[in-house]
PDB file of C-alpha atoms in Angstrom:
ATOM      1  CA  MET A  65     -26.732-175.220  -9.462  1.00  0.00           C
ATOM      2  CA  ILE A  66     -23.888-174.118 -11.803  1.00  0.00           C
ATOM      3  CA  LEU A  67     -21.359-174.450  -8.924  1.00  0.00           C
ATOM      4  CA  ARG A  68     -22.744-177.820  -7.968  1.00  0.00           C
ATOM      5  CA  ARG A  69     -22.322-179.081 -11.592  1.00  0.00           C
ATOM      6  CA  TYR A  70     -18.759-177.642 -11.693  1.00  0.00           C
ATOM      7  CA  LEU A  71     -17.794-179.395  -8.494  1.00  0.00           C
ATOM      8  CA  LEU A  72     -19.339-182.644  -9.662  1.00  0.00           C
ATOM      9  CA  GLY A  73     -17.418-182.397 -12.918  1.00  0.00           C
ATOM     10  CA  LEU A  74     -14.212-181.560 -11.114  1.00  0.00           C
ATOM     11  CA  THR A  75     -14.682-184.569  -8.772  1.00  0.00           C
ATOM     12  CA  LEU A  76     -15.266-186.858 -11.741  1.00  0.00           C
ATOM     13  CA  ALA A  77     -12.219-185.604 -13.549  1.00  0.00           C
ATOM     14  CA  LEU A  78      -9.995-186.078 -10.484  1.00  0.00           C
ATOM     15  CA  THR A  79     -11.406-189.486  -9.953  1.00  0.00           C
ATOM     16  CA  SER A  80     -10.720-190.435 -13.541  1.00  0.00           C
ATOM     17  CA  LEU A  81      -7.225-188.983 -13.275  1.00  0.00           C
ATOM     18  CA  GLY A  82      -6.576-191.090 -10.133  1.00  0.00           C
ATOM     19  CA  PHE A  83      -7.882-194.192 -11.844  1.00  0.00           C
ATOM     20  CA  ALA A  84      -5.644-193.584 -14.853  1.00  0.00           C
ATOM     21  CA  GLN A  85      -2.637-193.151 -12.632  1.00  0.00           C
ATOM     22  CA  ALA A  86      -3.443-196.354 -10.745  1.00  0.00           C
ATOM     23  CA  GLN A  87      -3.700-198.217 -14.008  1.00  0.00           C
ATOM     24  CA  THR A  88      -0.224-197.242 -15.291  1.00  0.00           C
ATOM     25  CA  PRO A  89       0.958-200.195 -17.289  1.00  0.00           C
ATOM     26  CA  ALA A  90       3.839-202.304 -15.903  1.00  0.00           C
ATOM     27  CA  PRO A  91       7.129-201.607 -17.658  1.00  0.00           C
ATOM     28  CA  GLN A  92       8.292-204.195 -20.145  1.00  0.00           C
ATOM     29  CA  VAL A  93      11.792-205.066 -21.354  1.00  0.00           C
ATOM     30  CA  LYS A  94      12.460-206.861 -24.669  1.00  0.00           C
ATOM     31  CA  PHE A  95      15.497-209.059 -24.844  1.00  0.00           C
ATOM     32  CA  THR A  96      16.803-209.714 -28.358  1.00  0.00           C
ATOM     33  CA  THR A  97      19.172-212.713 -28.183  1.00  0.00           C
ATOM     34  CA  SER A  98      20.976-214.973 -30.655  1.00  0.00           C
ATOM     35  CA  ALA A  99      18.214-217.521 -29.850  1.00  0.00           C
ATOM     36  CA  GLY A 100      15.306-215.140 -30.442  1.00  0.00           C
ATOM     37  CA  GLU A 101      13.324-212.549 -28.645  1.00  0.00           C
ATOM     38  CA  PHE A 102      11.337-212.483 -25.407  1.00  0.00           C
ATOM     39  CA  VAL A 103       9.599-209.822 -23.298  1.00  0.00           C
ATOM     40  CA  ILE A 104       9.577-209.459 -19.604  1.00  0.00           C
ATOM     41  CA  GLU A 105       7.055-207.507 -17.632  1.00  0.00           C
ATOM     42  CA  LEU A 106       8.213-205.931 -14.337  1.00  0.00           C
ATOM     43  CA  TYR A 107       6.332-205.229 -11.149  1.00  0.00           C
ATOM     44  CA  PRO A 108       7.571-202.024  -9.477  1.00  0.00           C
ATOM     45  CA  ASP A 109       4.602-201.989  -7.189  1.00  0.00           C
ATOM     46  CA  LYS A 110       5.859-205.246  -5.604  1.00  0.00           C
ATOM     47  CA  ALA A 111       9.684-204.837  -5.813  1.00  0.00           C
ATOM     48  CA  PRO A 112      10.411-201.124  -6.362  1.00  0.00           C
ATOM     49  CA  ASN A 113      14.140-201.047  -5.726  1.00  0.00           C
ATOM     50  CA  THR A 114      14.869-204.259  -7.461  1.00  0.00           C
ATOM     51  CA  VAL A 115      12.912-203.191 -10.613  1.00  0.00           C
ATOM     52  CA  GLU A 116      14.514-199.726 -10.657  1.00  0.00           C
ATOM     53  CA  ASN A 117      17.953-201.345 -10.302  1.00  0.00           C
ATOM     54  CA  PHE A 118      17.266-203.673 -13.244  1.00  0.00           C
ATOM     55  CA  LEU A 119      15.807-200.836 -15.378  1.00  0.00           C
ATOM     56  CA  THR A 120      18.856-198.701 -14.755  1.00  0.00           C
ATOM     57  CA  TYR A 121      21.047-201.471 -16.147  1.00  0.00           C
ATOM     58  CA  VAL A 122      18.710-201.719 -19.131  1.00  0.00           C
ATOM     59  CA  ARG A 123      18.765-197.982 -19.839  1.00  0.00           C
ATOM     60  CA  ASP A 124      22.573-197.964 -19.495  1.00  0.00           C
ATOM     61  CA  GLY A 125      22.884-200.768 -22.086  1.00  0.00           C
ATOM     62  CA  HIS A 126      24.626-202.909 -19.546  1.00  0.00           C
ATOM     63  CA  TYR A 127      23.133-206.199 -20.931  1.00  0.00           C
ATOM     64  CA  ASN A 128      23.971-205.619 -24.567  1.00  0.00           C
ATOM     65  CA  GLY A 129      26.564-208.116 -25.680  1.00  0.00           C
ATOM     66  CA  LEU A 130      26.478-210.232 -22.512  1.00  0.00           C
ATOM     67  CA  ILE A 131      25.729-214.007 -22.493  1.00  0.00           C
ATOM     68  CA  PHE A 132      23.658-216.489 -20.715  1.00  0.00           C
ATOM     69  CA  HIS A 133      26.571-218.065 -18.890  1.00  0.00           C
ATOM     70  CA  ARG A 134      24.698-220.624 -16.693  1.00  0.00           C
ATOM     71  CA  VAL A 135      21.919-222.885 -18.053  1.00  0.00           C
ATOM     72  CA  ILE A 136      20.394-225.676 -16.159  1.00  0.00           C
ATOM     73  CA  ASN A 137      17.433-227.449 -17.825  1.00  0.00           C
ATOM     74  CA  ASN A 138      14.448-227.846 -15.481  1.00  0.00           C
ATOM     75  CA  PHE A 139      15.888-225.140 -13.225  1.00  0.00           C
ATOM     76  CA  MET A 140      16.840-221.738 -14.687  1.00  0.00           C
ATOM     77  CA  ILE A 141      18.864-219.710 -17.228  1.00  0.00           C
ATOM     78  CA  GLN A 142      21.207-217.082 -15.878  1.00  0.00           C
ATOM     79  CA  GLY A 143      22.851-214.123 -17.480  1.00  0.00           C
ATOM     80  CA  GLY A 144      23.696-210.432 -17.078  1.00  0.00           C
ATOM     81  CA  GLY A 145      27.293-210.625 -15.817  1.00  0.00           C
ATOM     82  CA  TYR A 146      29.710-211.919 -18.458  1.00  0.00           C
ATOM     83  CA  ASP A 147      30.609-211.094 -22.044  1.00  0.00           C
ATOM     84  CA  ALA A 148      31.360-213.589 -24.769  1.00  0.00           C
ATOM     85  CA  ARG A 149      35.032-213.725 -23.619  1.00  0.00           C
ATOM     86  CA  TYR A 150      33.766-214.632 -20.084  1.00  0.00           C
ATOM     87  CA  MET A 151      35.021-211.290 -18.728  1.00  0.00           C
ATOM     88  CA  GLU A 152      32.830-210.058 -15.907  1.00  0.00           C
ATOM     89  CA  LYS A 153      31.347-206.606 -16.598  1.00  0.00           C
ATOM     90  CA  PRO A 154      31.686-203.947 -13.848  1.00  0.00           C
ATOM     91  CA  THR A 155      28.488-203.204 -11.935  1.00  0.00           C
ATOM     92  CA  ARG A 156      27.079-200.648  -9.646  1.00  0.00           C
ATOM     93  CA  PRO A 157      26.909-201.250  -5.953  1.00  0.00           C
ATOM     94  CA  PRO A 158      24.634-204.181  -4.911  1.00  0.00           C
ATOM     95  CA  ILE A 159      21.106-203.547  -3.678  1.00  0.00           C
ATOM     96  CA  LYS A 160      19.118-204.421  -0.444  1.00  0.00           C
ATOM     97  CA  HIS A 161      17.244-207.718  -0.583  1.00  0.00           C
ATOM     98  CA  GLU A 162      13.469-207.048  -0.933  1.00  0.00           C
ATOM     99  CA  GLY A 163      12.205-210.634  -0.404  1.00  0.00           C
ATOM    100  CA  ALA A 164      10.193-209.852   2.742  1.00  0.00           C
ATOM    101  CA  GLU A 165       8.532-206.792   1.100  1.00  0.00           C
ATOM    102  CA  VAL A 166       7.641-208.722  -2.052  1.00  0.00           C
ATOM    103  CA  LYS A 167       6.184-211.559  -0.009  1.00  0.00           C
ATOM    104  CA  ALA A 168       4.124-209.138   2.103  1.00  0.00           C
ATOM    105  CA  LYS A 169       2.748-207.475  -1.039  1.00  0.00           C
ATOM    106  CA  GLY A 170       1.790-210.849  -2.608  1.00  0.00           C
ATOM    107  CA  GLY A 171       4.434-210.333  -5.301  1.00  0.00           C
ATOM    108  CA  PRO A 172       5.650-212.867  -7.835  1.00  0.00           C
ATOM    109  CA  THR A 173       7.375-216.065  -6.701  1.00  0.00           C
ATOM    110  CA  ASN A 174       9.902-218.297  -8.349  1.00  0.00           C
ATOM    111  CA  THR A 175       7.543-220.108 -10.716  1.00  0.00           C
ATOM    112  CA  VAL A 176       7.993-220.915 -14.396  1.00  0.00           C
ATOM    113  CA  GLY A 177       8.715-217.799 -16.439  1.00  0.00           C
ATOM    114  CA  THR A 178       9.519-215.381 -13.561  1.00  0.00           C
ATOM    115  CA  ILE A 179      12.735-213.365 -13.491  1.00  0.00           C
ATOM    116  CA  ALA A 180      14.634-213.038 -10.244  1.00  0.00           C
ATOM    117  CA  MET A 181      17.974-211.474  -9.189  1.00  0.00           C
ATOM    118  CA  ALA A 182      20.973-213.650  -8.808  1.00  0.00           C
ATOM    119  CA  ARG A 183      23.302-213.114  -5.870  1.00  0.00           C
ATOM    120  CA  THR A 184      26.157-214.583  -3.759  1.00  0.00           C
ATOM    121  CA  ASN A 185      25.629-216.028  -0.233  1.00  0.00           C
ATOM    122  CA  ASN A 186      25.242-212.516   1.024  1.00  0.00           C
ATOM    123  CA  PRO A 187      21.556-211.773   0.672  1.00  0.00           C
ATOM    124  CA  HIS A 188      22.197-208.120  -0.203  1.00  0.00           C
ATOM    125  CA  SER A 189      24.685-208.703  -2.964  1.00  0.00           C
ATOM    126  CA  ALA A 190      22.459-208.666  -6.094  1.00  0.00           C
ATOM    127  CA  SER A 191      23.710-206.259  -8.763  1.00  0.00           C
ATOM    128  CA  SER A 192      23.182-206.943 -12.523  1.00  0.00           C
ATOM    129  CA  GLN A 193      22.902-210.798 -12.851  1.00  0.00           C
ATOM    130  CA  PHE A 194      19.513-212.256 -13.145  1.00  0.00           C
ATOM    131  CA  PHE A 195      17.915-215.603 -13.878  1.00  0.00           C
ATOM    132  CA  ILE A 196      14.625-216.846 -15.425  1.00  0.00           C
ATOM    133  CA  ASN A 197      12.998-219.773 -13.829  1.00  0.00           C
ATOM    134  CA  VAL A 198      12.183-222.707 -16.216  1.00  0.00           C
ATOM    135  CA  ASN A 199      10.678-224.752 -13.365  1.00  0.00           C
ATOM    136  CA  ASN A 200       8.489-223.977 -10.331  1.00  0.00           C
ATOM    137  CA  ASN A 201      11.373-223.364  -7.941  1.00  0.00           C
ATOM    138  CA  GLU A 202       9.345-222.502  -4.838  1.00  0.00           C
ATOM    139  CA  PHE A 203      12.287-223.382  -2.606  1.00  0.00           C
ATOM    140  CA  LEU A 204      13.955-220.221  -3.871  1.00  0.00           C
ATOM    141  CA  ASN A 205      11.212-218.014  -2.339  1.00  0.00           C
ATOM    142  CA  HIS A 206      11.909-215.810   0.669  1.00  0.00           C
ATOM    143  CA  SER A 207      10.708-217.401   3.879  1.00  0.00           C
ATOM    144  CA  ALA A 208      12.773-215.832   6.651  1.00  0.00           C
ATOM    145  CA  PRO A 209      15.810-213.513   7.229  1.00  0.00           C
ATOM    146  CA  SER A 210      18.174-216.419   7.780  1.00  0.00           C
ATOM    147  CA  ALA A 211      20.907-218.212   5.891  1.00  0.00           C
ATOM    148  CA  GLN A 212      18.390-220.838   4.502  1.00  0.00           C
ATOM    149  CA  GLY A 213      15.433-218.442   4.182  1.00  0.00           C
ATOM    150  CA  TRP A 214      16.491-215.336   2.320  1.00  0.00           C
ATOM    151  CA  GLY A 215      15.644-216.745  -1.012  1.00  0.00           C
ATOM    152  CA  TYR A 216      15.860-214.899  -4.317  1.00  0.00           C
ATOM    153  CA  VAL A 217      13.678-211.853  -5.296  1.00  0.00           C
ATOM    154  CA  ALA A 218      11.406-212.448  -8.232  1.00  0.00           C
ATOM    155  CA  PHE A 219      10.373-209.166  -9.786  1.00  0.00           C
ATOM    156  CA  GLY A 220       8.761-209.826 -13.140  1.00  0.00           C
ATOM    157  CA  LYS A 221       7.650-212.440 -15.647  1.00  0.00           C
ATOM    158  CA  VAL A 222       8.082-213.465 -19.265  1.00  0.00           C
ATOM    159  CA  VAL A 223       4.936-212.328 -21.070  1.00  0.00           C
ATOM    160  CA  SER A 224       5.894-213.313 -24.613  1.00  0.00           C
ATOM    161  CA  GLY A 225       8.578-215.419 -26.167  1.00  0.00           C
ATOM    162  CA  MET A 226       8.669-218.171 -23.518  1.00  0.00           C
ATOM    163  CA  GLU A 227       9.412-220.546 -26.432  1.00  0.00           C
ATOM    164  CA  VAL A 228      12.762-218.777 -26.719  1.00  0.00           C
ATOM    165  CA  VAL A 229      13.540-219.220 -23.044  1.00  0.00           C
ATOM    166  CA  ASN A 230      12.675-222.872 -23.404  1.00  0.00           C
ATOM    167  CA  LYS A 231      14.995-223.081 -26.454  1.00  0.00           C
ATOM    168  CA  ILE A 232      17.779-221.673 -24.349  1.00  0.00           C
ATOM    169  CA  LYS A 233      17.213-224.060 -21.484  1.00  0.00           C
ATOM    170  CA  MET A 234      17.702-226.974 -23.851  1.00  0.00           C
ATOM    171  CA  THR A 235      21.113-225.748 -25.060  1.00  0.00           C
ATOM    172  CA  PRO A 236      23.830-228.415 -24.533  1.00  0.00           C
ATOM    173  CA  THR A 237      26.174-227.261 -21.744  1.00  0.00           C
ATOM    174  CA  GLY A 238      29.654-228.021 -20.396  1.00  0.00           C
ATOM    175  CA  ALA A 239      32.728-226.205 -19.330  1.00  0.00           C
ATOM    176  CA  GLY A 240      33.426-222.663 -20.462  1.00  0.00           C
ATOM    177  CA  GLY A 241      35.637-219.798 -19.270  1.00  0.00           C
ATOM    178  CA  PRO A 242      36.106-219.939 -15.531  1.00  0.00           C
ATOM    179  CA  PHE A 243      33.115-222.301 -15.103  1.00  0.00           C
ATOM    180  CA  PRO A 244      33.530-226.060 -14.894  1.00  0.00           C
ATOM    181  CA  SER A 245      29.961-226.857 -15.996  1.00  0.00           C
ATOM    182  CA  ASP A 246      26.519-225.529 -17.122  1.00  0.00           C
ATOM    183  CA  VAL A 247      27.887-223.206 -19.774  1.00  0.00           C
ATOM    184  CA  PRO A 248      26.093-223.232 -23.164  1.00  0.00           C
ATOM    185  CA  GLN A 249      28.446-224.788 -25.673  1.00  0.00           C
ATOM    186  CA  THR A 250      26.884-222.577 -28.338  1.00  0.00           C
ATOM    187  CA  GLN A 251      26.905-219.122 -26.792  1.00  0.00           C
ATOM    188  CA  VAL A 252      23.550-217.425 -26.238  1.00  0.00           C
ATOM    189  CA  VAL A 253      24.247-213.704 -26.667  1.00  0.00           C
ATOM    190  CA  ILE A 254      21.997-210.872 -25.428  1.00  0.00           C
ATOM    191  CA  GLN A 255      22.237-208.610 -28.449  1.00  0.00           C
ATOM    192  CA  SER A 256      20.057-205.886 -26.814  1.00  0.00           C
ATOM    193  CA  ALA A 257      17.761-205.340 -23.887  1.00  0.00           C
ATOM    194  CA  SER A 258      15.480-202.310 -24.238  1.00  0.00           C
ATOM    195  CA  LEU A 259      12.391-200.869 -22.782  1.00  0.00           C
ATOM    196  CA  VAL A 260       9.230-201.536 -24.705  1.00  0.00           C
ATOM    197  CA  LYS A 261       7.583-198.197 -25.669  1.00  0.00           C
TER     198      LYS A 261
END
């Protein structure tokens, strides 16, 4: 009887432990900008490599002092690459595109408030730059491993401060640095990006 109670208690404890581990809260990153603060929740269960890459840049302080250098109202706001002098900050090697994996896991898509990795025409070229969707940009989702279908990997979502993102998207834009258009004429600076404890 005593042994049976012990085993039952042990089973319940292990079950509770497993449940607690399964319920580990998603990491969150707070961006403090010259326009205000917003918080992004990340989904490592859907896009593990993309999230870890992003978090490494956050932990390294990479985003501190960079700007949102490309803003298109009703589309997205983009940052994570250039400082206030429009100098591109060095990055680590690019990461493998996880679009197919995210889609298979039912991960986030490019809808209002989601964050995704920016890249060049090479699908496996994302490094530090990201964008936040301010419209439902479903055409950016992964559909196939082809030139037209790779899409952009969404890996998290704004969970507070969306009004700040909306404020940034309304910033008047024009030419700036090496860019002929879409640059905020009043710079929006990322003062810090840090993990929420």
